[in-house]
Coordinates of C-alpha atoms in Angstrom, one line a residue:
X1 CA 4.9 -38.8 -1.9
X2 CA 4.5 -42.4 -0.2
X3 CA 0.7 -42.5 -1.5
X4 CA 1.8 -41.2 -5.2
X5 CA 4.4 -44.3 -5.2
X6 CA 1.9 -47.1 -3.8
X7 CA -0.8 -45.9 -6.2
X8 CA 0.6 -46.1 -9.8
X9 CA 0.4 -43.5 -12.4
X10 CA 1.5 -39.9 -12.4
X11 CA 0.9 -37.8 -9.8
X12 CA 1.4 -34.0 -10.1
X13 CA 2.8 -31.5 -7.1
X14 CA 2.1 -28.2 -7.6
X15 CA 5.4 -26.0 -5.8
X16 CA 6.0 -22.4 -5.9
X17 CA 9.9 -22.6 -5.7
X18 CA 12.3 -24.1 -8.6
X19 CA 14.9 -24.7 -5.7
X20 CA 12.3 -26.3 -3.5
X21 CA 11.3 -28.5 -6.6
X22 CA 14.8 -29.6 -7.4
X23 CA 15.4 -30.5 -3.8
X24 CA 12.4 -32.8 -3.4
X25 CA 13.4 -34.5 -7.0
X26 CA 16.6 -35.3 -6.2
X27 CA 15.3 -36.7 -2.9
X28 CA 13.2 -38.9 -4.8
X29 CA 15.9 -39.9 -7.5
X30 CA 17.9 -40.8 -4.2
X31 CA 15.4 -43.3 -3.3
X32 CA 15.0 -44.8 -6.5
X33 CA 11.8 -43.2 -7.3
X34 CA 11.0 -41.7 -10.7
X35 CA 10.4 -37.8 -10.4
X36 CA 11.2 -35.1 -12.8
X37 CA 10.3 -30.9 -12.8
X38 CA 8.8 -29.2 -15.7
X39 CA 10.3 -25.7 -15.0
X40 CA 11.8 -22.4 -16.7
X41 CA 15.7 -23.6 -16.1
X42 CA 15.1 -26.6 -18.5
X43 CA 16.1 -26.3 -21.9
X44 CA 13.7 -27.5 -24.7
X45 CA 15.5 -30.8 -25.5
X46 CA 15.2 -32.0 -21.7
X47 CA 11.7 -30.6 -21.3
X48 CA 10.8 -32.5 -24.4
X49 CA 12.9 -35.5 -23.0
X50 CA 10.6 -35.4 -19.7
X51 CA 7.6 -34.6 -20.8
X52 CA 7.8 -37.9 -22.9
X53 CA 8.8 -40.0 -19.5
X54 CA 5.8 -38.8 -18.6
X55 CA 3.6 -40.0 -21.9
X56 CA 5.6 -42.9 -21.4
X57 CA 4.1 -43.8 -17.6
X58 CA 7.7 -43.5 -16.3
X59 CA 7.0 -40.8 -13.9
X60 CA 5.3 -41.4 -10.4
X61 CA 5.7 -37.5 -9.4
X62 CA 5.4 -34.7 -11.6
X63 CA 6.6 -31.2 -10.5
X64 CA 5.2 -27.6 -11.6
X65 CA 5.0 -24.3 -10.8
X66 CA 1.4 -22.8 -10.4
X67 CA 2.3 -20.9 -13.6
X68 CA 2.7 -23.4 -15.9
X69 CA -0.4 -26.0 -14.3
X70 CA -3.0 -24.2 -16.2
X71 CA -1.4 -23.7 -19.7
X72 CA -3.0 -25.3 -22.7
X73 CA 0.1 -27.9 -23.3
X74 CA 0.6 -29.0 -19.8
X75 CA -3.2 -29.4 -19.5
X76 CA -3.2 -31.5 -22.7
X77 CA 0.0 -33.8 -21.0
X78 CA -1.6 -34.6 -17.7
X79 CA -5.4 -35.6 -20.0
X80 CA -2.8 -37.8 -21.9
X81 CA -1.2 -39.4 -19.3
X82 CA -4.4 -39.7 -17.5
X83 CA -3.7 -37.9 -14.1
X84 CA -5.9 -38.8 -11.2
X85 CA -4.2 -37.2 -8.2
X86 CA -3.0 -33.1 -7.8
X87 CA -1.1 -32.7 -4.9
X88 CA -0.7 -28.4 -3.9
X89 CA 2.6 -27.9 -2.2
X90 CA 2.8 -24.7 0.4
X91 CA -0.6 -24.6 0.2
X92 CA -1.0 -22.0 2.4
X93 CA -0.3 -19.4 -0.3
X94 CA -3.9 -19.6 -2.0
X95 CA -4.9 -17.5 1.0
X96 CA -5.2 -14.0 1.2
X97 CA -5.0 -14.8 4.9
X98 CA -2.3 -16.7 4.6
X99 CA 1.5 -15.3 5.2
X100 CA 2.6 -15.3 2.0
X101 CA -0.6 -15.6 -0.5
X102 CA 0.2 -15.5 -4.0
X103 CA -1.8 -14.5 -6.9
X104 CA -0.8 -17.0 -9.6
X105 CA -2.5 -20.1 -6.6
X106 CA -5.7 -18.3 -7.1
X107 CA -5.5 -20.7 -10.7
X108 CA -5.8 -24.0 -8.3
X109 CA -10.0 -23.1 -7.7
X110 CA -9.8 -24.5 -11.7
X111 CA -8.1 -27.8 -11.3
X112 CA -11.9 -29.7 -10.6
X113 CA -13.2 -27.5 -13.4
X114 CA -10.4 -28.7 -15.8
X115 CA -10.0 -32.5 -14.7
X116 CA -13.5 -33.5 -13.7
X117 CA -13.4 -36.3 -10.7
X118 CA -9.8 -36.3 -9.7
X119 CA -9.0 -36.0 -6.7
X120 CA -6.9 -33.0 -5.1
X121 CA -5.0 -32.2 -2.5
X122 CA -3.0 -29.2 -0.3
X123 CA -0.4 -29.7 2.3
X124 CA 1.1 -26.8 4.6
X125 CA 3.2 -27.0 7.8
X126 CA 1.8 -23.3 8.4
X127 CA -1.8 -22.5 8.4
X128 CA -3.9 -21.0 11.0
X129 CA -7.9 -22.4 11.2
X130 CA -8.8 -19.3 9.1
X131 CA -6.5 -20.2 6.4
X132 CA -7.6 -24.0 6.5
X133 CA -11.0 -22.9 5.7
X134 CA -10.2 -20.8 3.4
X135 CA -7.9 -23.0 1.1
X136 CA -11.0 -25.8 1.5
X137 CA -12.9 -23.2 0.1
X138 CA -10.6 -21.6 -2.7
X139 CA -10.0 -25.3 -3.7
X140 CA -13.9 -26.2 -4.4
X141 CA -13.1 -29.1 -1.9
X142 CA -16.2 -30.7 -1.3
X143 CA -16.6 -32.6 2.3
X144 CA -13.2 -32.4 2.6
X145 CA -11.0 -34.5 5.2
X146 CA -8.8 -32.1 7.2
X147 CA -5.8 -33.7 9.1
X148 CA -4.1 -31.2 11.6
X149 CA -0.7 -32.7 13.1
X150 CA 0.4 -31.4 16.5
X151 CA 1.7 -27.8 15.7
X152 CA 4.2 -27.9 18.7
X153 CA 8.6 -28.6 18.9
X154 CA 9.1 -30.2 21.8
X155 CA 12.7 -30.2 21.2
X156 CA 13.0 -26.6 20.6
X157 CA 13.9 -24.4 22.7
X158 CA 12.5 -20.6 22.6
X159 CA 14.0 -17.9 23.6
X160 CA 13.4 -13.5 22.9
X161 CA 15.7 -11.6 24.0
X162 CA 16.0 -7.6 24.2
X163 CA 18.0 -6.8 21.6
X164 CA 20.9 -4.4 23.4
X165 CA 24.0 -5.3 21.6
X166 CA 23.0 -8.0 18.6
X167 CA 27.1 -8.3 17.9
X168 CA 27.5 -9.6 21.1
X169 CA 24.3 -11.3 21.8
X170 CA 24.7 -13.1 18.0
X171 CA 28.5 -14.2 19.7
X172 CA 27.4 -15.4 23.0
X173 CA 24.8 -17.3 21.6
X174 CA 27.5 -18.7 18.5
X175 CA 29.9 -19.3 21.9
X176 CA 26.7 -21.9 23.2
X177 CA 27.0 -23.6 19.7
X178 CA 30.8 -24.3 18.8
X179 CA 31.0 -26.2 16.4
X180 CA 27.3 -26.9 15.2
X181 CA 25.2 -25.5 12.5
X182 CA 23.2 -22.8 12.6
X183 CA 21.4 -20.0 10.4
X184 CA 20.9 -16.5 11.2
X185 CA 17.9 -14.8 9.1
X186 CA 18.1 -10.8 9.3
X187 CA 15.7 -8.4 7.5
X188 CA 17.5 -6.8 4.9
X189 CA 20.7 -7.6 2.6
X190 CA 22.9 -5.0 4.4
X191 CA 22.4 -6.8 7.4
X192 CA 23.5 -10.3 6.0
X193 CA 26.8 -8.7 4.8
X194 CA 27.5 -6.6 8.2
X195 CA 26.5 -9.5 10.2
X196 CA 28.6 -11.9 8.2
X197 CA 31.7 -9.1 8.2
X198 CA 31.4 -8.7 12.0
X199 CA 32.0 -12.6 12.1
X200 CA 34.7 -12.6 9.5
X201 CA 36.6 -9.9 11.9
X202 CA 35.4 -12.3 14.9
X203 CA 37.4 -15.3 13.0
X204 CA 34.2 -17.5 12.8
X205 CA 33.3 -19.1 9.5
X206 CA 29.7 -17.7 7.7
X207 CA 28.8 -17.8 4.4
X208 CA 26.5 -15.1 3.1
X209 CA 23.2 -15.7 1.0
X210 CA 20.4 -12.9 0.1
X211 CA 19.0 -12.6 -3.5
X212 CA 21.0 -10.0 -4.3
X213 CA 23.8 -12.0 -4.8
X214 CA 24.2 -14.0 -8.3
X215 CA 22.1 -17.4 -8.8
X216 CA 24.9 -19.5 -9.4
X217 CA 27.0 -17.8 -5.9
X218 CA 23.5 -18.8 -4.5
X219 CA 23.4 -22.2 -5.3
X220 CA 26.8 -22.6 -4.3
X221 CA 26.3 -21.5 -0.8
X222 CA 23.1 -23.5 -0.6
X223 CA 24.5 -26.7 -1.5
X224 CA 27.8 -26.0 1.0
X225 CA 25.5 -25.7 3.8
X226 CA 23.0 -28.8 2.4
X227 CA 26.7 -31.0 2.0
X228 CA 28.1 -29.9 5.7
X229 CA 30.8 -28.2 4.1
X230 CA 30.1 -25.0 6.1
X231 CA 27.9 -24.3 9.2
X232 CA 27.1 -21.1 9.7
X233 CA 25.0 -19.4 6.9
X234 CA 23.9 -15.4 7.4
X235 CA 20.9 -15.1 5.6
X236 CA 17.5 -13.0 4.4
X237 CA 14.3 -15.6 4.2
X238 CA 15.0 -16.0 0.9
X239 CA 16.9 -18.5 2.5
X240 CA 15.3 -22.2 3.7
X241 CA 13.1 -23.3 1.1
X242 CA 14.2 -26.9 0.1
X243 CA 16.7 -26.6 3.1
X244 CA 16.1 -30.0 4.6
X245 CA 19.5 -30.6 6.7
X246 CA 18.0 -32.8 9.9
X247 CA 21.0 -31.7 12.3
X248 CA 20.6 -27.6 12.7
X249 CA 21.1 -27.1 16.3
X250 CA 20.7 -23.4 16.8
X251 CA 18.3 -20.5 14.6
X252 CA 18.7 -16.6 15.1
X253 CA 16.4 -14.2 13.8
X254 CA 18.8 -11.0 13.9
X255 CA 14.9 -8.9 14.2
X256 CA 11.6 -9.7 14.2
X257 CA 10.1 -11.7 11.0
X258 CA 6.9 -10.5 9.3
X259 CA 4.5 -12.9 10.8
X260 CA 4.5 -15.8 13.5
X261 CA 4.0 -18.2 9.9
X262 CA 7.2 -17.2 9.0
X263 CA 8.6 -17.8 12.3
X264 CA 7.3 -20.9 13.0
X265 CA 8.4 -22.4 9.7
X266 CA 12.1 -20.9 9.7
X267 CA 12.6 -22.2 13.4
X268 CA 11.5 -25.2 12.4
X269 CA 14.4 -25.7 10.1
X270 CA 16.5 -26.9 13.2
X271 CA 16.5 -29.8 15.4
X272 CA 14.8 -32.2 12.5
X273 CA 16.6 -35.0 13.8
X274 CA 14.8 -34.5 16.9
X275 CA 17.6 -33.2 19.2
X276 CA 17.2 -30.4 21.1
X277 CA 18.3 -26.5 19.5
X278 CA 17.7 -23.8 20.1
X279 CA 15.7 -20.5 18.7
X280 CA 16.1 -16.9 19.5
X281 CA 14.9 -14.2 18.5
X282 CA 16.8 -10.6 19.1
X283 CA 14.1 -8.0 19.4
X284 CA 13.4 -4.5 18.9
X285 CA 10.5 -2.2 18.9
X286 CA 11.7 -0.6 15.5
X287 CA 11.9 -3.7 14.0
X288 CA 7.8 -3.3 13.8
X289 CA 8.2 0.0 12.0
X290 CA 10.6 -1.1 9.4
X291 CA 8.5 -3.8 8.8
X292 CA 5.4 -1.5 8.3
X293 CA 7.4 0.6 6.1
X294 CA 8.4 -2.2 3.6
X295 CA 4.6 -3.4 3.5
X296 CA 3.4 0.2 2.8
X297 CA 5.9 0.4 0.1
X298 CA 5.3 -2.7 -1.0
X299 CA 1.8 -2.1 -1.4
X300 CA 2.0 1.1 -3.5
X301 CA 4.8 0.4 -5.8
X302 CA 2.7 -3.8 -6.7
X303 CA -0.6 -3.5 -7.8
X304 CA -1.9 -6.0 -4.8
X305 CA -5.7 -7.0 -3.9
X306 CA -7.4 -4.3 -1.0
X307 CA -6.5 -6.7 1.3
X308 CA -3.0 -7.1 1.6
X309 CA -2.1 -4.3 3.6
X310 CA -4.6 -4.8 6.8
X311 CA -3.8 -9.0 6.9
X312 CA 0.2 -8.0 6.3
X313 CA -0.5 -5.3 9.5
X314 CA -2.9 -8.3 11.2
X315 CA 0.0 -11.0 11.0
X316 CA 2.6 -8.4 12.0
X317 CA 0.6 -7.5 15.0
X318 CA 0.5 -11.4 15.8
X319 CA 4.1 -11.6 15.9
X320 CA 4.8 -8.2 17.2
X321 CA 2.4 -9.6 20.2
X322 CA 4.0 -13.0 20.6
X323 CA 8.2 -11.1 21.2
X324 CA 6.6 -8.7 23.7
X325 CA 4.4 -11.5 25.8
X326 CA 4.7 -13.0 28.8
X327 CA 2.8 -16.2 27.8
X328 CA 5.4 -19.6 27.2
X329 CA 6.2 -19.6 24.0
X330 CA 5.2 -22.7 23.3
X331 CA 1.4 -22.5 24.5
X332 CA 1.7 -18.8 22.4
X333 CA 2.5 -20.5 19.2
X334 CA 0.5 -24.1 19.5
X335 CA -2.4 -21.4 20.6
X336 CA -1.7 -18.9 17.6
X337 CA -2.7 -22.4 15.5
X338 CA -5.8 -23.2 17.1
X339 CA -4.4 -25.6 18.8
X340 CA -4.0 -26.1 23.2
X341 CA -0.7 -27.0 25.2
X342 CA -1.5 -29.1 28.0
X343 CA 1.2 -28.9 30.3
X344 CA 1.8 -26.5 32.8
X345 CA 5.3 -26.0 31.9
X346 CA 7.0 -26.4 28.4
X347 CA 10.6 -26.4 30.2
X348 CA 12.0 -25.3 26.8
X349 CA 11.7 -21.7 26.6
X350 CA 12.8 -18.3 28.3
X351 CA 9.8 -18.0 30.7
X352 CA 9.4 -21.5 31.8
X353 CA 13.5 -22.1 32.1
X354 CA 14.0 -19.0 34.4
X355 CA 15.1 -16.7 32.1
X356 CA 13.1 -14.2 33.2
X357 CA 10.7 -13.7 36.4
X358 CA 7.5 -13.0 37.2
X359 CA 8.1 -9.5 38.6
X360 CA 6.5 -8.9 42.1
X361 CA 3.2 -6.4 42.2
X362 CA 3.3 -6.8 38.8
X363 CA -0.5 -5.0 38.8
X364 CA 0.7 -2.3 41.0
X365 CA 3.6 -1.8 38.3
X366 CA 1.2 -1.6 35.4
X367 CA -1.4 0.7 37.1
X368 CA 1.7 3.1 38.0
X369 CA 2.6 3.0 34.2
X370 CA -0.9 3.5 32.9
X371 CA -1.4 6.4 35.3
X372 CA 1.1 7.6 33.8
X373 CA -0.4 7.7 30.5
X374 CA -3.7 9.0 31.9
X375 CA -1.3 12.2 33.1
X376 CA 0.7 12.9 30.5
X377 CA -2.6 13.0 28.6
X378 CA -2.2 10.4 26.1
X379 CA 0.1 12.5 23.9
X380 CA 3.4 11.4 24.5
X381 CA 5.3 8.2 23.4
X382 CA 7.7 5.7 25.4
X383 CA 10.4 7.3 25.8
X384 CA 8.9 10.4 27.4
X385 CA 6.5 8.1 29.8
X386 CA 9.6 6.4 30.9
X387 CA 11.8 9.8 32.0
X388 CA 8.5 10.6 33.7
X389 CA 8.4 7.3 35.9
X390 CA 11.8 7.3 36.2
X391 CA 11.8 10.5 37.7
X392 CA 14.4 12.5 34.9
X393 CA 15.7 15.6 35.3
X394 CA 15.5 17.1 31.9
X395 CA 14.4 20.5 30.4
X396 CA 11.8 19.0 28.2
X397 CA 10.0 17.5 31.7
X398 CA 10.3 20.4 33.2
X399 CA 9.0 23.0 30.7
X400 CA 6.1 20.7 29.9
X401 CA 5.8 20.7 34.3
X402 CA 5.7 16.8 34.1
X403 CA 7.9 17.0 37.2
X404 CA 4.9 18.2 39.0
X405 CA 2.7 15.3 37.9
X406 CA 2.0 13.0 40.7
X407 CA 3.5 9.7 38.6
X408 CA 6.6 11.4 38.3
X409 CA 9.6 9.8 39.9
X410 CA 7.4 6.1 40.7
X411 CA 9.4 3.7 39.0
X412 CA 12.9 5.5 39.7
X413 CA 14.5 2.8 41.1
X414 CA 14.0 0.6 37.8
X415 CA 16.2 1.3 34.7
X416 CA 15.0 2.3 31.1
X417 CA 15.3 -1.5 29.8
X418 CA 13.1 -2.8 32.2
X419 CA 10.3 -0.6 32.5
X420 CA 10.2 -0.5 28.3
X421 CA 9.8 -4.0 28.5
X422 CA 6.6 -3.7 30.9
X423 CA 5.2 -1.5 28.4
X424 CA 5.4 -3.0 25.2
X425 CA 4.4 -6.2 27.5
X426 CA 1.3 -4.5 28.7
X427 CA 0.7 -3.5 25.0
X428 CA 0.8 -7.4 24.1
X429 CA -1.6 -8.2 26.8
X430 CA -3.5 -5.9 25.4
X431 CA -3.9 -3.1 28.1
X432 CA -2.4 -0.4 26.7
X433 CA -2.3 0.7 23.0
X434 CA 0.3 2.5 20.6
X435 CA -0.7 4.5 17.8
X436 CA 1.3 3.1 14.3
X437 CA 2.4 6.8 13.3
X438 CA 5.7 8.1 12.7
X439 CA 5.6 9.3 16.1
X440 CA 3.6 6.6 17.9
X441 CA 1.8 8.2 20.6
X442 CA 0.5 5.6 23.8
X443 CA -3.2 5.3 24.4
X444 CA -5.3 3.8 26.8
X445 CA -8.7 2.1 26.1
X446 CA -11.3 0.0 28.5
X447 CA -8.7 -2.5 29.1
X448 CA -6.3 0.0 30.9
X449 CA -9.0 1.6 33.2
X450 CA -10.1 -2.1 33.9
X451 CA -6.3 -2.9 35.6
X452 CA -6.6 0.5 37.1
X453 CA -9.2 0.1 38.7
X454 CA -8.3 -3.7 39.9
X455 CA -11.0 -5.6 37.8
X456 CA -8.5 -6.8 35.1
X457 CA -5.0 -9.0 36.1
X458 CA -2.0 -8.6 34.3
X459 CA 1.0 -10.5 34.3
X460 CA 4.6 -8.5 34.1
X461 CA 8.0 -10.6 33.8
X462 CA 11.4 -9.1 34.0
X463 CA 15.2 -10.4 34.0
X464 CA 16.3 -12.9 36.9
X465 CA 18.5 -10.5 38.4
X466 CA 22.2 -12.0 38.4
X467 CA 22.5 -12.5 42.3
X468 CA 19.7 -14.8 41.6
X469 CA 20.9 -16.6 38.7
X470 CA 24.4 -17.2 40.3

């Protein structure tokens, strides 16, 4: 924006969002600055009123949707006007490897085509060094200068938690935040309005939001949560864009969100004043297999490009990958972005604050679990695995003769929780693999017989117990 006001003339910002349009306008009218939106919600007298401020010079910033850039009237308005400068908002979405690519971007490779010699531009707070290239390239930038900013939140703290009882957990962690604003995202709309009834019950003030509800109710709870007039807002993602409150303190994710994109940019709604909050995410294994059931869905029912499906999967996997590791989360997600975190400890999230622990023979525990995959012949799930280790007493084991096997019983003295964790953390370290059918099935590969055999460290982490933590 600053460049667009120093410079003179008109200066056009491509946005996918009407509500993320409308919140950056009125920002700008609050500063003084003349910015107007060319969108669907205006009627023709105030599109006409607009579009001669613009003829007239009177604009500095002029908002559109991707839609509407390439049509024969707005082309005609920006030659008129004489447009030098396009500047491509959440530019991340003219990727197909982006997280949330959208066909109708695929129309910015024209803009040089259209308006020889201007120069243009694409901003995003969420692109990996894949998706950099790639809008460079979808762009017809030519020797283009790419500025990266530091992808890290000091500020933030991270946490993911096993998600045991989310009522509770969502309470406790509400309990930490009296008082200060917070959102909780959840996957689907039934889960906004159970969430949001549980907290009714509880006597805590929410407001609801999910695009199922009417435009107008929408609004209403956006702009009551924008104004401070209420602090807790239970929400899908449909929830955030233009959201630009500075003192969030807290961020739930209810489940796992479909990529570590998506994370990254809805925990960094909070803490934009710079004060420490706080991120957590509740996880749960199925949460993968919902997820992979609405992108299958998704996929047949929208008549999307070959590769949707395997980067949706890919980005899914990333995310999947970063709830079940034993990595800081800080280094995990400065890392996912190409970028390094220097120091040794980020002090900010659950494995560097003590949350958890690195558990002891953490090698000896993973070869005892990956034996037991090797035994059960790498047909069985992890559920099954786990009675075996745990030494269960149940007719299944015992028809199949798994009581017999020479894993059975190793881990007994560990409870279900825990040694499910190991697993899906030795599946995000990549030494153990599980199979994405209905009934997913845990493999090995060259990875598991390297730790078996002693030529491969892993790293296993498990809850401070609470003698320890008192």
């Amino acid at each position: 924006q600053a460049p667009a006001v120093l410079r003179g003339g008109t200066t056009v910002v491509i946005s996918p969002l009407i509500s993320l349009m409308k919140d950056q306008v009125d920002g700008l009218h609050a500063c003084g600055i003349p910015a107007v939106q060319l969108d669907s919600s205006l009627s023709p007298q105030e599109r006409f009123s607009f579009e001669q401020d613009v003829r007239d010079g009177a604009v500095r910033l002029l908002f559109v949707s991707p839609e509407r850039l390439m049509t024969p009237d707005f082309c005609n308005l920006c030659r008129q006007v004489g447009v030098k400068t396009f500047a491509i908002d959440e530019a991340h979405c003219i990727s197909h490897w982006g997280h949330d690519f959208r066909p109708e971007y695929r129309m910015m490779n024209r803009i040089k085509e259209v308006f020889p010699g201007v120069s243009v531009h694409g901003y995003t707070a969420t692109a990996t060094e894949q998706v950099r290239g790639d809008i460079c390239k979808q762009l017809a930038l030519t020797n283009p200068l790419v500025l990266v900013g530091n992808f890290d939140r000091p500020n933030l703290t991270y946490r993911v938690l096993r998600r045991t009882d989310m009522d509770k957990q969502i309470l406790d962690i509400l309990t930490r935040h009296a008082g200060e604003a917070g959102i909780i995202y959840c996957l689907r709309r039934r889960d906004v309005d159970d969430i949001h009834a549980t907290l009714k019950h509880q006597g805590r003030k929410s407001l609801p939001y999910h695009a199922g509800m009417d435009a107008n109710e929408r609004k209403r709870v956006q702009d009551a949560f924008i104004n401070e007039e209420c602090d807790l807002i239970v929400a899908t993602v449909a929830f955030g864009m233009g959201i630009d409150r500075s003192n969030i303190r807290f961020i739930i994710h209810a489940s796992m969100p479909k990529s570590v994109e998506h994370y990254q940019q809805e925990t960094g709604r909070a803490g934009r004043d710079g004060l420490e909050a706080e991120c957590v995410l509740l996880y749960a294994q199925k949460d993968f297999m919902t997820w992979r059931s609405i992108l299958e869905k998704s996929a047949q029912e929208n008549d999307v490009g070959p590769d949707f499906l395997p980067t949706s999967m890919k980005h899914l996997d990333d995310i999947d990958h970063y709830a079940r590791g034993a990595v800081c989360r800080h280094r995990a997600l400065v890392g996912y972005f190409g970028q390094t975190y220097e120091g040794p400890n980020c002090g900010a999230c659950d494995l560097c604050l003590g949350d958890v622990e690195i558990a002891p023979d953490g090698l000896v525990l993973a070869q005892k679990i990956l034996s037991c995959v090797a035994r059960v012949k790498e047909r069985f799930g992890v559920g099954h695995v786990i009675s075996v280790l745990r030494g269960e007493d149940t007719d299944r084991i015992r028809t199949l003769q798994h009581d017999q096997l020479s894993t059975y019983g190793l881990l007994k003295e560990h409870a279900k929780g825990v040694i499910r964790d190991w697993i899906f953390q030795l599946i995000g370290q990549g030494a153990l693999m599980q199979t994405q059918d209905e009934y997913p099935v845990l493999k090995l590969n060259l990875a598991s017989w390297e730790v078996m055999k002693g030529k491969q460290k892993v790293q296993l982490v498990q809850p401070v117990s609470k003698q320890k933590a008192d």
